[in-house]
Amino acid sequence: MVKNTATQYDVAIVGAGFAGLYLLHRCRQLGLRARVWEKGAGVGGVWYWNRYPGARCDVESMQYCYQFDAELQQEWNWSERYSAQPEILRYAQHVAQRFNLLDGIDFEHTVKHARFDSEQSIWTLTGENGESLTARYCVMATGCLSKPNWPAIEGYDDFSGPVYHTALWPHEGVDFKGKRVAVIGTGSSGIQSIPHIAVDAEALTIFQRTPNYSVPAQNGPLDPTQAATIKANYQALRDSASQKHNAIDGIYSTESALRVSSEERSAEYEKRWNHGGLTFLGAYGDILRDKKANDTAVEFVHEKINSIVNDKMVAKLLMPTNIIGGKRMCVDTDYYATFNRDNVTLIDLNSQPIVRLYSHGLETAITEYLVDIIVIATGFDAMTGALNQMDIRGRSGIALNEKWQHGPSSYLGLAMHDYPNLFTVTGPGSPSVLTNMLPSIEHHVEWITNCIANMKANEHTIIEAEASAEQAWWEHVQEVASVGLKQTTNSWYTGANIKGKPNVFMPYNGGFPQYCKKCEDVVKKDYEGFVKT
Ligand code: NAP
C-alpha cells in the first residue's frame, strides 16, 4: 500500500546541501513551517556525494563557509587553506546539528514529481517511494552540479571490475593498491583525483579528450595567525568579497596585460602562480576580454607545463589550446608532476577514441588497455540537470523540462513564469557557478525567504514571475554573456558537454554586485516583475 504522509507546510525544500540547510534555518527563524526532502542519507549535497580522493574546494576555506551567523563564523576552525571534502562535510553536519535542523529533513527522499494545484495554490511533491508532501511554496535547492554525466560508452556491463563515478563515490572509499586503474576525464574532478590515485595504484592510465588549464592551489595548513586576523574583522573580508564580480575576495587588477612589458607580465603571472588559486586570472583586467591578453596567460601556463612535465610529448598533450578561463579553471596539487611518474600513462582520445569497455578493460580505436578499476570523471549535466530530471509542472501543467527544451530561462535565476510559488536557489540566470557559491546561496536563501514572509504578512497566496520580466531578464543574461571571451568556449556553462543539450550560456555573467543590486531594486519596487495575488 502506498503510504500517504501528506502534510501542509508553508515551504517544501528539495535538497539538504548548503542551500537547503540554510533555507530550513531561515524559514524557522521567520516562523515558516518547512520540510526538506533529500535524496542522500545525510546532509552536505555535493560534498556528500563527491568523496573521491583529493576532492577539495577551489575557493579558500575562510571564504567558502556561511556568514549568516557571526558565532558560527568565529567558532569553526578550518585546518587547511583549501578544505578537503571530509572537512567540508563535517562542517555541513556541524551546521545541521548546531541549528537543530536534522528533525526537519527526510533523508533518502527523492522527488519524482512536483505539481502545482492552481485551485488550492499548493505544491505537491511526490517521492520515488510514493510519499507526498504539500506546501504553499516549493524551493528547489538541488545544486548546480548534482546530476552526474555518464559518458555513452558501450559495454559497462561487460567490464568485470568496478566502475566508479567521481560524483557518486562509495562512502567506504576505494582501495587502489596494486590495481591497474583507468581515469576517463580531465576536468576538476579528474585533475584532483589523479595525483592521489597515482600514488596508490600499480598503474594509472588517463584517458584525456581535452586538456584543461590548472593552476596550483599551493594548499597547506591554514596559518592560525592569518585565520585569527580574518576572524577579528571577518565582516571586512565579507564586504570586500561582496563587491567582487565573483564574490571572492582577492586582488584583481584592472590593468591591461598588453600595456606592460613581457618581463613585468611574467613576473606578475609567476607571483600569482606561486600564490596559488583562481585569482591567477585576476592578474590583468582584460584576460577574459581580449584574445591577445588571454594569449599571454596561455603562454605562461604552457611554459609552466613544459617546465614541469619531463616527457615533452606528454607536456604538449597536456597544453590546452582553447582560451584560458573559458571553462572553469582547475586548481590542483601536483597534477602536472604526476605525469613524471613511471606508473602513469596519458592517452589522447582524439587519436584513439574509446570504442567500448570489455571484460578486462577498455578498447580504443588502436588497442586494448587491461585495467582492474575504471574511474569516470566526466562531470555533470550542470545547472538544469537536477531540475529537469524531476517532473515539475506549474500552473498550466507544462513540464519545466518542456518549457526549457530550447534552453532554460528564468527571472533572476530565482523563479519561472507559469510556475507560481516555485523558487530555485542559484538557478540558471543567476551568478551561481561564476561566483563563490556560499555567498550566492545565502543571498538567494535570504531573498526567497524574505519574499515568502512578505507574502504571508500581506496575506498574498501566489507570486509568479511575469512572462515579460522573465524574457527581459533572459535577454539580459544572454547580452551580458556575449561580452568578452567566456562564451566562446564550449563548456558545461553552455551545456556543450551533454549531447543534445541546447547550447545556451546559463549562468549570469554580469557580476555578483550588479546582480544583488538588481534583486534589491526588484524588492524595493514591491517585487517588480512578479504578479502577486
Ligand atoms: P568537467 O569539468 O565537465 O570535466 C569532465 C571531463 O570529462 C572533461 O575532461 C571532458 O572532456 C571529459 N569527458 C566528458 N565526456 C567524455 C567522454 N564521453 N569521453 C571522454 N572524456 C569525456 O567535470 P568535473 O571535472 O567533474 O568538474 C565540473 C565542475 O565541478 C568544475 O568545473 C567545478 O566547477 C566543479 N568542481 C569543483 C571542484 C573544486 O572545487 N575543486 C572539484 C570538482 C568539480 P571534454 O572537455 O572534451 O568534454
XYZ file of C-alpha atoms and ligand atoms in Angstrom:
581
model
C 0.000 0.000 0.000
C 1.244 3.496 -0.819
C 1.881 5.425 2.343
C 0.377 8.893 2.197
C 2.020 11.264 4.624
C 0.631 14.431 3.030
C 1.105 17.322 5.383
C 0.572 21.010 4.924
C 3.754 23.071 5.186
C 4.454 26.631 4.227
C 7.595 25.654 2.377
C 8.769 22.396 0.803
C 12.528 22.392 0.253
C 14.274 19.965 -2.068
C 17.893 19.270 -1.121
C 19.875 19.389 2.113
C 23.117 20.830 0.834
C 24.323 24.256 1.921
C 21.264 25.890 0.324
C 18.674 23.529 1.827
C 20.170 23.714 5.310
C 20.158 27.494 5.411
C 16.664 27.612 3.869
C 15.312 25.434 6.648
C 17.018 27.537 9.306
C 15.762 30.823 7.815
C 12.224 29.511 7.401
C 12.163 28.536 11.052
C 13.571 31.908 12.095
C 10.758 33.593 10.166
C 8.093 31.344 11.665
C 7.519 29.432 8.421
C 6.806 25.721 8.639
C 9.210 23.966 6.334
C 10.196 20.411 5.459
C 13.216 19.230 3.490
C 13.391 16.218 1.219
C 16.888 15.000 0.482
C 17.941 12.198 -1.822
C 21.079 11.280 0.150
C 21.260 9.642 3.557
C 22.913 12.722 5.046
C 23.377 16.470 4.645
C 26.047 18.192 2.541
C 24.797 17.962 -1.058
C 27.722 17.997 -3.458
C 30.085 17.322 -0.543
C 28.019 14.298 0.477
C 28.304 12.680 -2.955
C 31.740 13.743 -4.283
C 34.005 11.757 -1.960
C 36.705 10.874 -4.483
C 40.326 11.045 -3.301
C 41.621 14.604 -3.449
C 38.160 16.229 -3.544
C 38.746 19.710 -2.272
C 37.258 23.157 -2.610
C 38.816 25.623 -5.057
C 37.716 28.642 -3.012
C 39.656 29.332 0.178
C 38.142 27.859 3.339
C 37.806 31.185 5.138
C 35.521 32.351 2.315
C 33.821 29.067 1.442
C 31.631 28.999 4.537
C 28.447 30.602 5.808
C 28.447 34.182 7.024
C 24.843 34.353 8.280
C 25.788 33.598 11.871
C 28.666 35.508 13.453
C 29.197 32.922 16.196
C 29.366 30.050 13.742
C 31.928 32.017 11.760
C 34.045 32.524 14.852
C 33.814 29.055 16.343
C 34.561 26.924 13.285
C 38.268 26.320 12.602
C 39.421 25.215 9.165
C 42.599 23.182 9.095
C 43.762 23.967 5.559
C 43.811 26.915 3.198
C 41.593 24.903 0.824
C 39.415 22.438 2.694
C 39.193 18.829 1.693
C 35.801 17.171 1.205
C 35.700 15.329 4.575
C 36.200 18.580 6.473
C 33.568 20.450 4.430
C 31.137 17.603 5.006
C 31.866 17.731 8.760
C 31.127 21.461 8.623
C 27.738 20.855 6.940
C 26.958 18.196 9.573
C 28.028 20.578 12.332
C 25.721 23.299 10.984
C 22.804 20.869 10.787
C 23.337 19.867 14.418
C 24.164 23.291 15.778
C 20.931 24.769 14.409
C 18.846 21.643 15.199
C 17.930 21.088 11.584
C 18.017 17.304 11.341
C 14.447 16.801 12.550
C 13.204 18.914 9.629
C 14.778 16.720 6.955
C 13.532 13.484 5.376
C 16.597 11.687 4.050
C 16.533 9.194 1.191
C 13.536 11.022 -0.249
C 13.941 11.572 -3.969
C 11.400 13.816 -5.667
C 9.754 12.278 -8.686
C 7.018 14.833 -9.397
C 6.309 18.358 -8.242
C 2.847 19.619 -9.189
C 1.136 22.936 -8.618
C -2.577 22.890 -7.927
C -3.908 26.257 -9.114
C -7.226 25.947 -7.329
C -5.718 25.357 -3.920
C -2.429 27.169 -4.595
C -0.485 24.222 -3.295
C 2.619 22.388 -4.444
C 2.631 18.634 -4.023
C 5.882 16.744 -4.118
C 5.679 13.025 -4.782
C 8.652 10.892 -3.928
C 10.000 7.839 -5.652
C 8.909 5.984 -2.512
C 5.277 7.039 -3.107
C 5.136 9.523 -0.223
C 3.890 13.046 -0.785
C 4.487 16.436 0.752
C 2.303 19.501 0.266
C 3.223 23.112 0.810
C 2.270 26.577 -0.338
C 5.777 27.263 -1.657
C 8.409 24.982 -3.080
C 12.117 25.814 -3.185
C 14.486 23.785 -5.297
C 17.851 23.710 -3.537
C 19.102 20.971 -5.814
C 22.535 22.365 -6.677
C 24.173 23.315 -9.954
C 26.436 20.283 -10.252
C 24.431 17.388 -8.918
C 23.349 15.255 -11.850
C 26.359 13.128 -12.835
C 27.159 12.820 -16.525
C 27.862 9.235 -17.575
C 29.676 9.007 -20.906
C 27.855 6.971 -23.516
C 30.386 4.158 -23.755
C 29.382 0.699 -24.836
C 29.979 -2.267 -22.547
C 29.577 -1.051 -18.938
C 28.003 -4.414 -18.151
C 30.761 -6.329 -19.889
C 33.548 -4.922 -17.699
C 34.277 -7.357 -14.875
C 35.726 -4.792 -12.438
C 34.146 -1.862 -10.610
C 33.311 1.431 -12.326
C 33.139 4.491 -10.077
C 31.847 7.971 -10.977
C 33.660 10.684 -9.015
C 30.290 12.275 -8.191
C 28.874 9.046 -6.742
C 31.900 7.857 -4.810
C 31.470 4.924 -2.399
C 31.395 6.012 1.239
C 33.802 3.279 2.278
C 36.410 4.572 -0.194
C 38.243 2.632 -2.893
C 41.469 0.705 -2.408
C 43.662 1.252 -5.468
C 46.706 -0.572 -4.057
C 48.160 -2.999 -6.562
C 45.444 -2.173 -9.122
C 45.578 -1.069 -12.728
C 43.306 1.948 -12.924
C 41.804 3.954 -15.782
C 40.543 7.512 -15.298
C 38.296 8.979 -18.001
C 38.027 12.768 -17.903
C 40.441 15.549 -17.047
C 38.263 18.326 -15.604
C 38.482 19.444 -11.946
C 37.371 16.047 -10.617
C 39.946 14.169 -12.696
C 42.695 16.685 -12.021
C 42.117 16.491 -8.266
C 41.847 12.709 -8.058
C 44.596 11.673 -10.487
C 47.589 12.591 -8.246
C 46.084 10.610 -5.345
C 45.166 7.557 -7.396
C 48.636 7.576 -8.989
C 50.310 7.268 -5.586
C 48.305 4.161 -4.666
C 47.710 2.381 -7.965
C 50.116 -0.042 -9.569
C 49.430 1.595 -12.920
C 47.255 4.552 -13.856
C 46.127 5.268 -17.404
C 44.452 8.611 -18.003
C 42.119 8.978 -20.954
C 42.026 12.640 -21.941
C 39.743 14.150 -24.560
C 40.507 17.824 -23.911
C 43.238 19.141 -21.603
C 42.234 21.746 -19.027
C 44.118 24.674 -17.557
C 45.138 24.083 -13.992
C 46.961 26.313 -11.546
C 48.495 25.064 -8.309
C 46.429 25.541 -5.167
C 49.608 25.985 -3.097
C 47.495 24.421 -0.415
C 48.776 23.856 3.101
C 47.795 24.128 6.733
C 45.837 27.305 7.407
C 48.053 29.744 9.263
C 46.315 30.238 12.648
C 47.550 33.817 12.880
C 46.090 34.620 9.475
C 42.807 32.929 10.416
C 42.682 34.898 13.673
C 43.333 38.152 11.807
C 40.461 37.404 9.423
C 38.155 36.441 12.277
C 38.955 39.651 14.126
C 37.477 41.583 11.223
C 35.522 38.981 9.252
C 32.946 41.485 8.074
C 35.594 43.457 6.206
C 36.529 40.354 4.195
C 32.881 39.560 3.508
C 32.118 43.149 2.482
C 35.088 43.247 0.178
C 34.147 39.874 -1.381
C 30.580 41.042 -1.989
C 31.935 43.823 -4.189
C 33.859 41.435 -6.415
C 32.468 40.139 -9.701
C 32.870 36.532 -8.498
C 32.124 37.236 -4.810
C 35.622 36.039 -3.898
C 37.913 38.457 -2.111
C 41.290 38.827 -3.768
C 43.401 41.205 -5.771
C 42.027 41.726 -9.250
C 43.869 44.121 -11.495
C 42.018 46.281 -13.998
C 45.221 46.881 -15.940
C 45.693 45.526 -19.469
C 48.075 42.605 -19.946
C 49.128 44.278 -23.184
C 50.221 47.570 -21.641
C 53.095 46.105 -19.634
C 56.420 44.656 -20.711
C 56.696 40.902 -21.129
C 59.127 40.795 -18.157
C 56.648 42.591 -15.931
C 53.855 40.318 -17.101
C 55.832 37.140 -16.477
C 56.739 38.363 -13.005
C 53.079 39.043 -12.250
C 51.949 35.633 -13.510
C 54.792 33.981 -11.591
C 53.742 35.777 -8.407
C 50.156 34.612 -8.822
C 51.173 31.067 -9.763
C 53.230 30.908 -6.568
C 50.381 32.388 -4.537
C 48.062 29.736 -5.976
C 44.383 29.513 -6.785
C 41.767 31.005 -9.059
C 42.862 34.618 -8.610
C 45.594 33.791 -11.133
C 43.182 35.152 -13.736
C 42.923 38.412 -11.808
C 46.446 39.336 -12.956
C 45.024 41.579 -15.676
C 41.622 43.055 -16.343
C 41.460 42.025 -19.997
C 42.415 38.333 -19.843
C 38.773 37.385 -20.292
C 38.016 40.242 -22.664
C 40.828 40.371 -25.195
C 42.181 37.323 -27.032
C 45.702 38.770 -27.238
C 45.743 39.412 -23.497
C 44.414 35.897 -22.948
C 47.225 34.512 -25.117
C 49.808 35.925 -22.699
C 48.347 33.912 -19.805
C 48.028 30.834 -22.030
C 51.679 31.113 -22.992
C 52.731 31.373 -19.344
C 50.778 28.267 -18.327
C 52.053 26.337 -21.349
C 55.619 27.181 -20.320
C 54.874 26.000 -16.788
C 53.518 22.680 -18.057
C 56.545 22.300 -20.268
C 58.900 23.001 -17.387
C 57.192 20.539 -15.027
C 56.488 17.580 -17.315
C 59.642 15.710 -18.371
C 58.275 13.963 -21.448
C 57.759 16.802 -23.930
C 55.228 14.833 -25.991
C 53.133 14.362 -22.872
C 53.613 18.023 -21.933
C 52.319 19.040 -25.351
C 49.222 16.860 -24.937
C 48.521 18.493 -21.582
C 48.552 22.018 -23.046
C 45.040 23.278 -23.751
C 44.626 25.233 -26.969
C 41.361 26.990 -26.147
C 41.331 30.284 -24.248
C 42.188 30.251 -20.565
C 39.195 30.909 -18.294
C 36.583 29.916 -20.890
C 35.970 26.750 -18.932
C 36.250 26.924 -15.175
C 39.937 26.751 -14.411
C 41.123 23.868 -12.261
C 43.107 24.228 -9.068
C 45.398 21.314 -8.307
C 48.051 19.800 -6.125
C 50.832 18.061 -8.086
C 48.723 17.400 -11.183
C 51.301 18.063 -13.889
C 54.149 16.492 -11.870
C 52.107 13.278 -11.643
C 52.844 12.679 -15.329
C 56.535 12.216 -14.438
C 55.719 9.060 -12.503
C 56.674 5.750 -14.090
C 53.259 4.230 -13.356
C 51.263 6.977 -15.145
C 50.339 6.994 -18.841
C 48.387 9.644 -20.731
C 46.208 8.589 -23.652
C 44.896 11.149 -26.117
C 41.343 10.190 -27.006
C 41.464 12.359 -30.097
C 43.958 9.999 -31.661
C 42.369 6.834 -30.250
C 38.729 7.216 -29.167
C 37.264 4.690 -26.727
C 35.358 2.041 -28.655
C 33.944 0.062 -25.732
C 34.577 -1.494 -22.359
C 35.242 -5.209 -22.401
C 35.634 -7.751 -19.618
C 39.222 -6.790 -18.734
C 39.443 -3.139 -19.638
C 38.974 -0.518 -22.327
C 39.287 -0.880 -26.029
C 40.235 2.173 -28.071
C 40.428 2.543 -31.832
C 44.083 1.442 -31.607
C 44.473 -1.081 -28.806
C 43.167 -2.636 -25.606
C 44.058 -1.411 -22.101
C 43.930 -4.005 -19.341
C 42.558 -2.414 -16.150
C 41.040 -3.537 -12.853
C 39.127 -0.351 -11.929
C 37.593 2.410 -14.054
C 37.061 5.895 -12.670
C 34.624 8.109 -14.553
C 35.402 11.798 -14.046
C 33.181 13.197 -16.778
C 31.352 15.845 -14.786
C 27.728 16.847 -14.663
C 24.615 17.782 -16.558
C 25.096 21.190 -14.989
C 22.623 23.819 -13.804
C 19.467 22.346 -15.358
C 20.163 18.607 -14.966
C 18.890 18.182 -11.413
C 15.747 20.234 -12.132
C 14.954 18.605 -15.441
C 15.150 15.089 -14.062
C 12.151 15.826 -11.828
C 8.753 16.179 -13.432
C 7.927 19.746 -12.364
C 4.590 21.090 -13.568
C 3.230 24.524 -12.838
C 0.000 26.438 -13.441
C -0.687 25.270 -16.993
C 0.630 21.740 -16.430
C 3.601 22.083 -18.793
C 6.691 20.261 -17.546
C 9.638 22.540 -16.784
C 11.910 20.441 -18.984
C 9.476 21.050 -21.842
C 9.450 24.807 -21.204
C 13.250 24.581 -21.251
C 13.562 22.310 -24.273
C 15.396 25.036 -26.216
C 17.371 26.126 -23.168
C 16.494 27.466 -19.745
C 15.051 30.872 -18.960
C 14.120 32.386 -15.639
C 13.556 35.661 -13.871
C 16.733 36.407 -11.914
C 17.562 32.690 -11.736
C 15.006 32.635 -8.920
C 11.621 31.982 -10.486
C 9.907 30.994 -13.726
C 6.725 32.258 -15.359
C 3.936 29.638 -15.194
C 5.456 28.106 -12.042
C 3.895 30.166 -9.243
C 5.344 29.908 -5.735
C 8.311 27.923 -7.029
C 11.820 29.235 -6.417
C 15.238 27.995 -7.434
C 18.403 28.620 -5.435
C 21.302 29.526 -7.756
C 19.212 28.592 -10.779
C 20.175 29.259 -14.394
C 20.241 33.012 -14.944
C 21.891 33.742 -11.590
C 25.642 34.273 -10.999
C 25.890 30.929 -9.136
C 28.752 28.895 -10.587
C 30.658 32.006 -11.667
C 30.918 33.025 -8.021
C 31.802 31.673 -4.616
C 28.689 29.521 -4.185
C 28.285 30.170 -0.465
C 27.518 33.916 -0.623
C 25.391 33.316 -3.723
C 23.401 30.665 -1.864
C 22.980 32.877 1.185
C 21.830 35.759 -0.975
C 19.189 33.602 -2.676
C 18.011 31.993 0.522
C 17.532 35.385 2.181
C 15.802 36.856 -0.874
C 13.406 33.893 -1.208
C 12.537 33.575 2.474
C 12.041 37.332 2.844
C 9.740 37.193 -0.157
C 7.686 34.352 1.340
C 7.496 36.135 4.696
C 6.383 39.295 2.900
C 3.712 37.345 1.045
C 2.380 35.934 4.299
C 2.461 39.275 6.081
C 0.440 40.828 3.270
C -1.933 37.891 3.023
C -0.986 37.074 -0.544
C -1.023 33.449 -1.607
C 0.510 33.431 -5.076
C 3.598 35.040 -6.559
C 4.581 34.399 -10.139
C 7.202 35.872 -12.451
C 5.678 37.811 -15.344
C 6.467 36.381 -18.768
C 7.769 39.764 -19.930
C 10.066 40.131 -16.913
C 11.471 36.655 -17.473
C 12.045 37.352 -21.147
C 13.741 40.686 -20.468
C 15.990 39.138 -17.797
C 16.944 36.224 -20.017
C 17.791 38.581 -22.882
C 19.969 40.490 -20.430
C 21.656 37.232 -19.293
C 22.492 36.457 -22.925
C 23.576 40.010 -23.706
C 25.978 40.030 -20.759
C 27.247 36.572 -21.735
C 28.051 37.769 -25.224
C 30.592 40.277 -23.900
C 34.146 39.016 -23.572
C 35.600 35.620 -24.308
C 33.964 33.272 -21.829
C 31.080 32.157 -24.021
C 33.418 31.403 -26.938
C 34.440 28.111 -25.323
C 32.217 25.053 -25.332
C 31.765 24.054 -21.710
C 29.230 22.897 -19.171
C 28.328 26.598 -18.750
C 26.822 26.375 -22.241
C 25.521 22.810 -21.976
C 28.005 21.681 -24.629
C 29.254 18.757 -22.521
C 25.898 16.978 -22.795
C 24.852 15.542 -26.145
C 21.655 17.153 -27.411
C 21.532 19.805 -24.681
C 20.668 23.266 -26.062
C 23.713 25.481 -26.400
C 22.889 28.404 -24.111
C 25.165 30.246 -21.678
C 23.340 29.516 -18.418
C 24.902 31.475 -15.538
C 24.602 35.261 -15.218
C 27.952 36.877 -16.000
C 27.027 40.434 -15.021
C 28.761 40.079 -11.665
C 27.612 39.410 -8.124
C 27.320 43.087 -7.002
C 25.268 44.103 -10.029
C 23.046 41.078 -9.615
C 22.423 41.751 -5.908
C 21.590 45.373 -6.707
C 19.033 44.241 -9.311
C 17.414 41.827 -6.824
C 17.294 44.576 -4.201
C 15.680 47.010 -6.662
C 13.038 44.424 -7.548
C 12.086 44.181 -3.866
C 12.149 47.958 -3.393
C 9.672 48.229 -6.243
C 7.370 45.785 -4.436
C 8.575 42.732 -6.344
C 8.670 44.348 -9.746
C 8.280 41.748 -12.490
C 6.202 39.455 -10.294
C 2.419 39.249 -10.037
C 1.092 38.726 -6.517
C -2.425 37.696 -5.659
P 34.092 18.663 -16.244
O 34.811 19.900 -15.917
O 32.887 18.750 -17.086
O 35.157 17.676 -16.899
C 34.742 16.482 -17.448
C 35.889 15.839 -18.179
O 35.432 14.624 -18.736
C 36.417 16.660 -19.334
O 37.798 16.455 -19.440
C 35.683 16.063 -20.516
O 36.326 16.235 -21.743
C 35.686 14.620 -20.138
N 34.647 13.868 -20.816
C 33.317 14.100 -20.803
N 32.667 13.187 -21.543
C 33.626 12.365 -22.029
C 33.591 11.230 -22.855
N 32.438 10.765 -23.360
N 34.750 10.623 -23.163
C 35.901 11.097 -22.667
N 36.015 12.168 -21.890
C 34.875 12.801 -21.575
O 33.645 17.876 -14.919
P 34.309 17.896 -13.469
O 35.759 17.671 -13.561
O 33.532 16.975 -12.615
O 34.096 19.365 -12.983
C 32.845 20.026 -13.172
C 32.804 21.254 -12.318
O 32.590 20.854 -10.972
C 34.073 22.065 -12.284
O 34.208 22.902 -13.380
C 33.919 22.803 -10.976
O 33.096 23.910 -11.117
C 33.227 21.754 -10.127
N 34.247 21.035 -9.368
C 34.945 21.768 -8.483
C 35.919 21.190 -7.776
C 36.662 22.036 -6.836
O 36.130 22.822 -6.129
N 37.906 21.988 -6.802
C 36.227 19.857 -7.946
C 35.485 19.113 -8.850
C 34.491 19.730 -9.566
P 35.841 17.401 -22.757
O 36.376 18.662 -22.150
O 36.425 17.025 -24.045
O 34.326 17.374 -22.767
